[in-house]
GROMACS .gro file of C-alpha atoms in nm:
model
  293
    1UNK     CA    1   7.554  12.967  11.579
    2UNK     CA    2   7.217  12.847  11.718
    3UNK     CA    3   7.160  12.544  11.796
    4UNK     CA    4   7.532  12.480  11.846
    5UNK     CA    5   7.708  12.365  12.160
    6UNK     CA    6   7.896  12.693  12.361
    7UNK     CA    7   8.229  12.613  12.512
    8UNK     CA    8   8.540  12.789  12.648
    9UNK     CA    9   8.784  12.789  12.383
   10UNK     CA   10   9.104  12.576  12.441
   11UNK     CA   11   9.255  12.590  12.117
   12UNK     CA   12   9.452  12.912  11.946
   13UNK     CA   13   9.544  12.984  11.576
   14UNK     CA   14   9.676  12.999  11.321
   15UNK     CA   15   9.478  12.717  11.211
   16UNK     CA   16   9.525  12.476  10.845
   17UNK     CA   17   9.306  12.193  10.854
   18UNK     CA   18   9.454  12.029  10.512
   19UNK     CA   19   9.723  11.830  10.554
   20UNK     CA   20   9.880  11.520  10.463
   21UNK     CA   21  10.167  11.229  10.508
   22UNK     CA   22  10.280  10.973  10.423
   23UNK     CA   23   9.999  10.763  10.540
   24UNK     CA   24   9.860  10.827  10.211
   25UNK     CA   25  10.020  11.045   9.886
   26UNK     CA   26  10.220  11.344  10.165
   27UNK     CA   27  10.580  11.211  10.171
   28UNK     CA   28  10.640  11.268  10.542
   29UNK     CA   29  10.540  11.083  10.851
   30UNK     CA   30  10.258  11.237  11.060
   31UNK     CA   31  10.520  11.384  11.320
   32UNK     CA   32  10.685  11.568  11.087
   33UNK     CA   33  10.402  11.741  10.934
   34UNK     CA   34  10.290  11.826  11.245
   35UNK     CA   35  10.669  12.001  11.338
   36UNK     CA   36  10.651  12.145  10.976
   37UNK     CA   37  10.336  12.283  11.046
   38UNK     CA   38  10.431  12.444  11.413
   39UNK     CA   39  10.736  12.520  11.248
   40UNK     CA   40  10.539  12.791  10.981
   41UNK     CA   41  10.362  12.938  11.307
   42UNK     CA   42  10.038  12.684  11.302
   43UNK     CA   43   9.896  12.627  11.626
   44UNK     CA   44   9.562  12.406  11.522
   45UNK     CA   45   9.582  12.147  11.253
   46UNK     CA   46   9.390  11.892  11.057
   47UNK     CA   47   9.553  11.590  10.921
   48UNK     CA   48   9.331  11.443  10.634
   49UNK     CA   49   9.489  11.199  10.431
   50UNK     CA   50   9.286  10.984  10.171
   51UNK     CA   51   9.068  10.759  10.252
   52UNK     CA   52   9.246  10.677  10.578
   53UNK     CA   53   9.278  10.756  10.993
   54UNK     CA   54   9.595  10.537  10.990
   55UNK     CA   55   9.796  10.857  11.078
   56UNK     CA   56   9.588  11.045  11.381
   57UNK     CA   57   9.758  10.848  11.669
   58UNK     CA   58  10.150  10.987  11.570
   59UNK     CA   59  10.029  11.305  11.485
   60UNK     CA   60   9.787  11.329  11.821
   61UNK     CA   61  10.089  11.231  12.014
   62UNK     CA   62  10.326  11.483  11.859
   63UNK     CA   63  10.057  11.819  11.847
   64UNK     CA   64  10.037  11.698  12.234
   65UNK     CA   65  10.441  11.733  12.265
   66UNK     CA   66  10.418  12.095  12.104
   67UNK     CA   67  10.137  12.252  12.270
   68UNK     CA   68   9.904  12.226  11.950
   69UNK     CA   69   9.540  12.163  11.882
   70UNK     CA   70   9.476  11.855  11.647
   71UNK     CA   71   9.102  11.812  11.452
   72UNK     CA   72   9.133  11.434  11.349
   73UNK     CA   73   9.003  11.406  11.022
   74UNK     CA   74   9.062  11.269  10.645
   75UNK     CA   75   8.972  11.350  10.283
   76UNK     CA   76   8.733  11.134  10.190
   77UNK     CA   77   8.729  11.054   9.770
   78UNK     CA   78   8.384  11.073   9.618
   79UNK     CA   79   8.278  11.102   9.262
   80UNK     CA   80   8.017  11.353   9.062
   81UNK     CA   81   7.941  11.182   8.732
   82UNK     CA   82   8.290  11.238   8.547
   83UNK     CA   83   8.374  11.484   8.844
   84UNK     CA   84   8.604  11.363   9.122
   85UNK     CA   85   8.520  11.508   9.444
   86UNK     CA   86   8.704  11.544   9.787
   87UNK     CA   87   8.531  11.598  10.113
   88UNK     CA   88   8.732  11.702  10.375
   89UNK     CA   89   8.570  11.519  10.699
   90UNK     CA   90   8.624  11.612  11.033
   91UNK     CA   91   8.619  11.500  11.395
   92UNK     CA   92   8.395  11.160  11.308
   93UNK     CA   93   8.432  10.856  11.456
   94UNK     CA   94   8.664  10.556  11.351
   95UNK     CA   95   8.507  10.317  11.421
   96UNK     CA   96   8.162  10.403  11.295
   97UNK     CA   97   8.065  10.055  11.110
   98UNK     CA   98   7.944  10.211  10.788
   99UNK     CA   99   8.201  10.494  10.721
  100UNK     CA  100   8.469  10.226  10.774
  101UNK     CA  101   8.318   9.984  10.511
  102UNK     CA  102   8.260  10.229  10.248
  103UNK     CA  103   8.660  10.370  10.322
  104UNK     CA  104   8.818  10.004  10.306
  105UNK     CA  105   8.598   9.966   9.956
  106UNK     CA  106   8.723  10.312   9.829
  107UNK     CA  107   9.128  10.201   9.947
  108UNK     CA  108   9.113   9.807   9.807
  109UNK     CA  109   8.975   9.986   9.429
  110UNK     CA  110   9.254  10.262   9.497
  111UNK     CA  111   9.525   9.966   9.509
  112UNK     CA  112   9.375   9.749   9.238
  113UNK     CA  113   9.330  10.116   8.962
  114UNK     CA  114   9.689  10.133   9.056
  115UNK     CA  115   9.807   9.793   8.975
  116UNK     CA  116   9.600   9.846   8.623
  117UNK     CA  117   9.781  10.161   8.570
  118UNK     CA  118  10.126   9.987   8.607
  119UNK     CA  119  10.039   9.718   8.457
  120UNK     CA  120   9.904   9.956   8.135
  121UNK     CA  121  10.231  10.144   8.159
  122UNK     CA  122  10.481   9.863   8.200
  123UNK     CA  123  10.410   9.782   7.838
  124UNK     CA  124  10.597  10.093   7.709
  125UNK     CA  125  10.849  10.219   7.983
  126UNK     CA  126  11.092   9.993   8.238
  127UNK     CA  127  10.786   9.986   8.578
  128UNK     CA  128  10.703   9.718   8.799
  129UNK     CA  129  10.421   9.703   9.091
  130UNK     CA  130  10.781   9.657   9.318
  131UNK     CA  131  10.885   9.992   9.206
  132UNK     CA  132  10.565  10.168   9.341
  133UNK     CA  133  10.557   9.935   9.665
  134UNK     CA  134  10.881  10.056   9.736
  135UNK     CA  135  10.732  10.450   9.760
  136UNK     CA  136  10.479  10.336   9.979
  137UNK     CA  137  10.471  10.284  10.381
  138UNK     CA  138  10.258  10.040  10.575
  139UNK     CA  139   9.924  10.111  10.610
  140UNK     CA  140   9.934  10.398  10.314
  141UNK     CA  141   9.656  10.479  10.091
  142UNK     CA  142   9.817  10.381   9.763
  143UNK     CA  143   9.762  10.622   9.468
  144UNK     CA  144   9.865  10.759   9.136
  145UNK     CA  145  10.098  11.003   9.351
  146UNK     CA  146  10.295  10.696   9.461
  147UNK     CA  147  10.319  10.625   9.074
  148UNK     CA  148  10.413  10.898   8.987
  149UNK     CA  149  10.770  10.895   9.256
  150UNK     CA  150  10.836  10.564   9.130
  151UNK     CA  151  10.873  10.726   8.751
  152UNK     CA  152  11.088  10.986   8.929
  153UNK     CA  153  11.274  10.712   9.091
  154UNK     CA  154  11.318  10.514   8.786
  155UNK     CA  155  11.468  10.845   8.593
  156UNK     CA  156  11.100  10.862   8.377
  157UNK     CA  157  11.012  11.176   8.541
  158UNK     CA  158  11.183  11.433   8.691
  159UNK     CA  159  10.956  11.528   8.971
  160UNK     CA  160  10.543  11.414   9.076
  161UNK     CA  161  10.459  11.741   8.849
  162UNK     CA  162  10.623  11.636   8.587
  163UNK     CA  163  10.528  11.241   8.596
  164UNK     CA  164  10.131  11.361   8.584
  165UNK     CA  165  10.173  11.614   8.303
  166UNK     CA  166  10.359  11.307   8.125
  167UNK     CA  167  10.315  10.969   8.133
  168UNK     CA  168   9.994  10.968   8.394
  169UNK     CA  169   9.870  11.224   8.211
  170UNK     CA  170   9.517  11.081   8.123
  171UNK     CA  171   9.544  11.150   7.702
  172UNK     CA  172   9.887  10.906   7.730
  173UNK     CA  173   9.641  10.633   7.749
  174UNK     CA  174   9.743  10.464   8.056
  175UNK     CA  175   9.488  10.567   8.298
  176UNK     CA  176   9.217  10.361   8.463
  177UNK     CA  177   8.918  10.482   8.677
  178UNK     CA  178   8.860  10.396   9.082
  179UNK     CA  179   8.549  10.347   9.258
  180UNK     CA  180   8.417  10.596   9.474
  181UNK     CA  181   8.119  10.722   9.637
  182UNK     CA  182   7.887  10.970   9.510
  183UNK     CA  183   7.916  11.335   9.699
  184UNK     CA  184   7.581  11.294   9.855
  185UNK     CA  185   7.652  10.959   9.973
  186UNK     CA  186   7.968  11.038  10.112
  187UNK     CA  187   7.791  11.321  10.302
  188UNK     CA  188   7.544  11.129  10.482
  189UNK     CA  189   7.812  10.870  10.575
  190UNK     CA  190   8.038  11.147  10.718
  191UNK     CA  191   7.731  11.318  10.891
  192UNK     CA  192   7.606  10.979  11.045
  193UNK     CA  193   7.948  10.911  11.176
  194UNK     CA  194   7.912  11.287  11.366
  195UNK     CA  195   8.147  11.423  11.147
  196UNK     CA  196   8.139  11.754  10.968
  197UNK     CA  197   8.218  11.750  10.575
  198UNK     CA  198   8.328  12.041  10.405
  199UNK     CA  199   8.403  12.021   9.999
  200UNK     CA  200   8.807  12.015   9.934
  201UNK     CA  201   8.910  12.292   9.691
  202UNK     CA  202   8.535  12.259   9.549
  203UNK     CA  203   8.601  12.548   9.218
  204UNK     CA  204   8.923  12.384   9.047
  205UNK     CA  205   9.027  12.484   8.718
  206UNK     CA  206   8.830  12.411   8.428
  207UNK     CA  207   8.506  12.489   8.295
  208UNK     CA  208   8.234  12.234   8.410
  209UNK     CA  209   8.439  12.101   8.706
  210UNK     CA  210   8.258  12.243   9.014
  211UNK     CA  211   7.990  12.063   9.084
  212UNK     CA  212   7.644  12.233   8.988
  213UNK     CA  213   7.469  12.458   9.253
  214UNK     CA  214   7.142  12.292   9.290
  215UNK     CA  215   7.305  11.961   9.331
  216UNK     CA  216   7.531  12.139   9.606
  217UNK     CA  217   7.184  12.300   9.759
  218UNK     CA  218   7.086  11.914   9.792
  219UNK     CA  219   7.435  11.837   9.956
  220UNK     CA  220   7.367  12.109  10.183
  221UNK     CA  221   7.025  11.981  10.281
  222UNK     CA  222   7.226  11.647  10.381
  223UNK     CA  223   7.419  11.810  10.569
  224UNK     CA  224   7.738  11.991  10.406
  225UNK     CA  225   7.858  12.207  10.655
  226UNK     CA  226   8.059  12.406  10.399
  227UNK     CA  227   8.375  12.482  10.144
  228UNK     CA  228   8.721  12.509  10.135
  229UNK     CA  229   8.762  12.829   9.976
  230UNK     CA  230   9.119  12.979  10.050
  231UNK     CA  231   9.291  12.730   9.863
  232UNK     CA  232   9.533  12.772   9.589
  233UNK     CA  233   9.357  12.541   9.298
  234UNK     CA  234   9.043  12.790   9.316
  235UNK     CA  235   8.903  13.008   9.115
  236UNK     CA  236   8.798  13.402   9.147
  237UNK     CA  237   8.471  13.292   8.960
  238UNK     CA  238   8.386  12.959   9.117
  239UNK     CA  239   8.490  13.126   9.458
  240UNK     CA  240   8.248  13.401   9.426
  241UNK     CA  241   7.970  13.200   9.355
  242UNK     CA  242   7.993  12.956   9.645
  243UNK     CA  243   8.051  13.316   9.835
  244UNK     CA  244   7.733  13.347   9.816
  245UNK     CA  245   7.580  13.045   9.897
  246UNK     CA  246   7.752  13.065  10.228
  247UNK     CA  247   7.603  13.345  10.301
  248UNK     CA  248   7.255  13.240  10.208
  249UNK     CA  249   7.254  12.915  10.408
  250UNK     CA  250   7.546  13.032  10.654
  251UNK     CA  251   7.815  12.804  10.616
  252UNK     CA  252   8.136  12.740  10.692
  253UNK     CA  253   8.460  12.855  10.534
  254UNK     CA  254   8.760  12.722  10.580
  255UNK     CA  255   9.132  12.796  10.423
  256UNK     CA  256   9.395  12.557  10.394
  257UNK     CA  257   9.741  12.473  10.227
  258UNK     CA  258   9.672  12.097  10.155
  259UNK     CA  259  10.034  12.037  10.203
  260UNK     CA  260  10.227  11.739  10.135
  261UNK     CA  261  10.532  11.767  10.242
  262UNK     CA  262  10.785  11.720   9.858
  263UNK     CA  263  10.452  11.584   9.698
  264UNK     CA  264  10.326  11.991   9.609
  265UNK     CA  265  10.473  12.328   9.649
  266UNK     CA  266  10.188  12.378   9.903
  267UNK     CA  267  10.385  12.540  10.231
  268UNK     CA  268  10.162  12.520  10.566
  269UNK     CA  269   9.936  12.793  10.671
  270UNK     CA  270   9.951  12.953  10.313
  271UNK     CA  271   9.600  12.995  10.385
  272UNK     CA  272   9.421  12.902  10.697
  273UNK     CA  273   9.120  12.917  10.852
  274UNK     CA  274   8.960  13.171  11.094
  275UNK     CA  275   8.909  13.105  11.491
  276UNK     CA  276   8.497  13.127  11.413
  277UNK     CA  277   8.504  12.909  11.166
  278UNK     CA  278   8.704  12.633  11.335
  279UNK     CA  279   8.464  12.702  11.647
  280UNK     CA  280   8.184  12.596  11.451
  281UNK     CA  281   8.332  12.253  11.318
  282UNK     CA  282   8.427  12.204  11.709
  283UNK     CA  283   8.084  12.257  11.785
  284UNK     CA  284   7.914  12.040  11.531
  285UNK     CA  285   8.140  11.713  11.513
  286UNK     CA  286   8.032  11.484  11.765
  287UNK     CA  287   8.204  11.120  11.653
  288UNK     CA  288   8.541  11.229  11.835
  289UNK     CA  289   8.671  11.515  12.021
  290UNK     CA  290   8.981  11.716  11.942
  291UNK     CA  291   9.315  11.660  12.072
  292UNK     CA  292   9.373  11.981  12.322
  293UNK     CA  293   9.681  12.075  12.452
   0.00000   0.00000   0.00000
């Protein structure tokens, strides 16, 4: 904790700082994640959809109506070689020039990947570009997740599991890449924007997928403040070696549901993420403050 800034605490837990609506691939608005979350006893939240802040104005407004503690933030897409990467960044600002550029560039390739996609699977099964438009909202990040309810909504799929262990399954042929950022790009953007990045569910199933350790000991040096480890997609093994990482460099851990709303079986506050912990990313971000009650 040296170094950091001391203040009186004005926030209370249980605390999730994963969550996401419909402003990108969650299929609620921002107020009612925020009542689903107070609902299932959270008290301090994160909402960090992709790529996008479209979303922290409704749900400031309704963790302010309910007594709750809101850390504006957003998962930010990034890629590792063939590895796709999420950083979870908190409390930066907006309107920081650079940040803003590189998350318009990573939304505009999101919508154009998706068109291809459509476009590759239109040639087999009854899809238009209407049919995903139609899942969307204003302002939404658009992504394979809104693909994947327009196959449920055309009867190709029974449910968003189901449409990406079918058709948008990548061995059916009909996927397409999207830009994105390398991780240690991503960092310094998030860090020069005085926001605190912390790798989303960084051990995910499957061997080769988390990133190497001395490429996340350079991340670190650039200012990685830590690792989402309490979340469901992890694994024992992965877990246990980023365990003790933190410990070396004396990082932060958080825990999270990454819930979005139907979208996953994710409930809020499955895991969450200690008092300390959410202290220290307090402490640290500097591009905006939290929303106190």
């Amino acid at each position: 904790m040296s170094g950091q800034r001391r203040f009186e605490r004005r926030f209370e837990g249980p605390s999730d700082l994963h969550l996401h609506s419909l402003r990108s691939d969650g299929t609620e608005p921002p107020e009612t994640v925020v009542r689903a979350a107070h609902r299932y006893g959270l008290r301090t939240i994160a909402l960090t959809d992709h790529d996008t802040t479209a979303g922290w104005a409704e749900a400031a407004e309704a963790t302010t109506s309910l007594g709750m503690t809101l850390l504006p933030g957003m998962e930010l897409s990034a890629k590792h070689g063939w590895r796709s990467v999420h950083l979870l960044a908190y409390l930066f600002d907006p309107d920081n020039p650079a940040l803003r550029a590189e998350m318009e560039r990573v939304r505009t390739d999101r919508m154009g990947r998706a068109e291809r996609i459509v476009r590759n699977i239109s040639r087999d099964y009854d899809l238009s570009w209407a049919d995903v438009v139609a899942q969307t909202s204003d302002g939404a990040t658009v992504g394979r997740p809104h693909i994947a309810d327009a196959l449920v909504a055309r009867g190709l799929a029974v449910d968003r599991s189901a449409a990406f262990e079918g058709i948008l399954h990548p061995r059916e042929g009909y996927y397409e890449g999207h830009y994105a950022p390398d991780p240690l790009t991503a960092v310094r953007l998030i860090v020069a924007a005085g926001g605190v990045p912390v790798v989303a569910h960084p051990t995910p199933a499957g061997r080769g997928l988390m990133m190497p350790v001395p490429y996340l000991e350079e991340l670190i040096d650039a200012g990685l403040a830590g690792f989402e480890l309490d979340h469901r997609e992890n694994t024992p093994a992965g877990v246990a070696v980023l365990r003790g990482i933190v410990e070396r460099r004396d990082l932060i851990v958080t825990g999270s549901s990454d819930y979005h709303g139907l979208g996953k079986p994710n409930l809020p506050g499955e895991n969450t993420t200690s008092d300390e912990m959410v202290e220290r990313i307090i402490a640290r971000g500097t591009g905006v403050a939290p929303v106190f009650p």
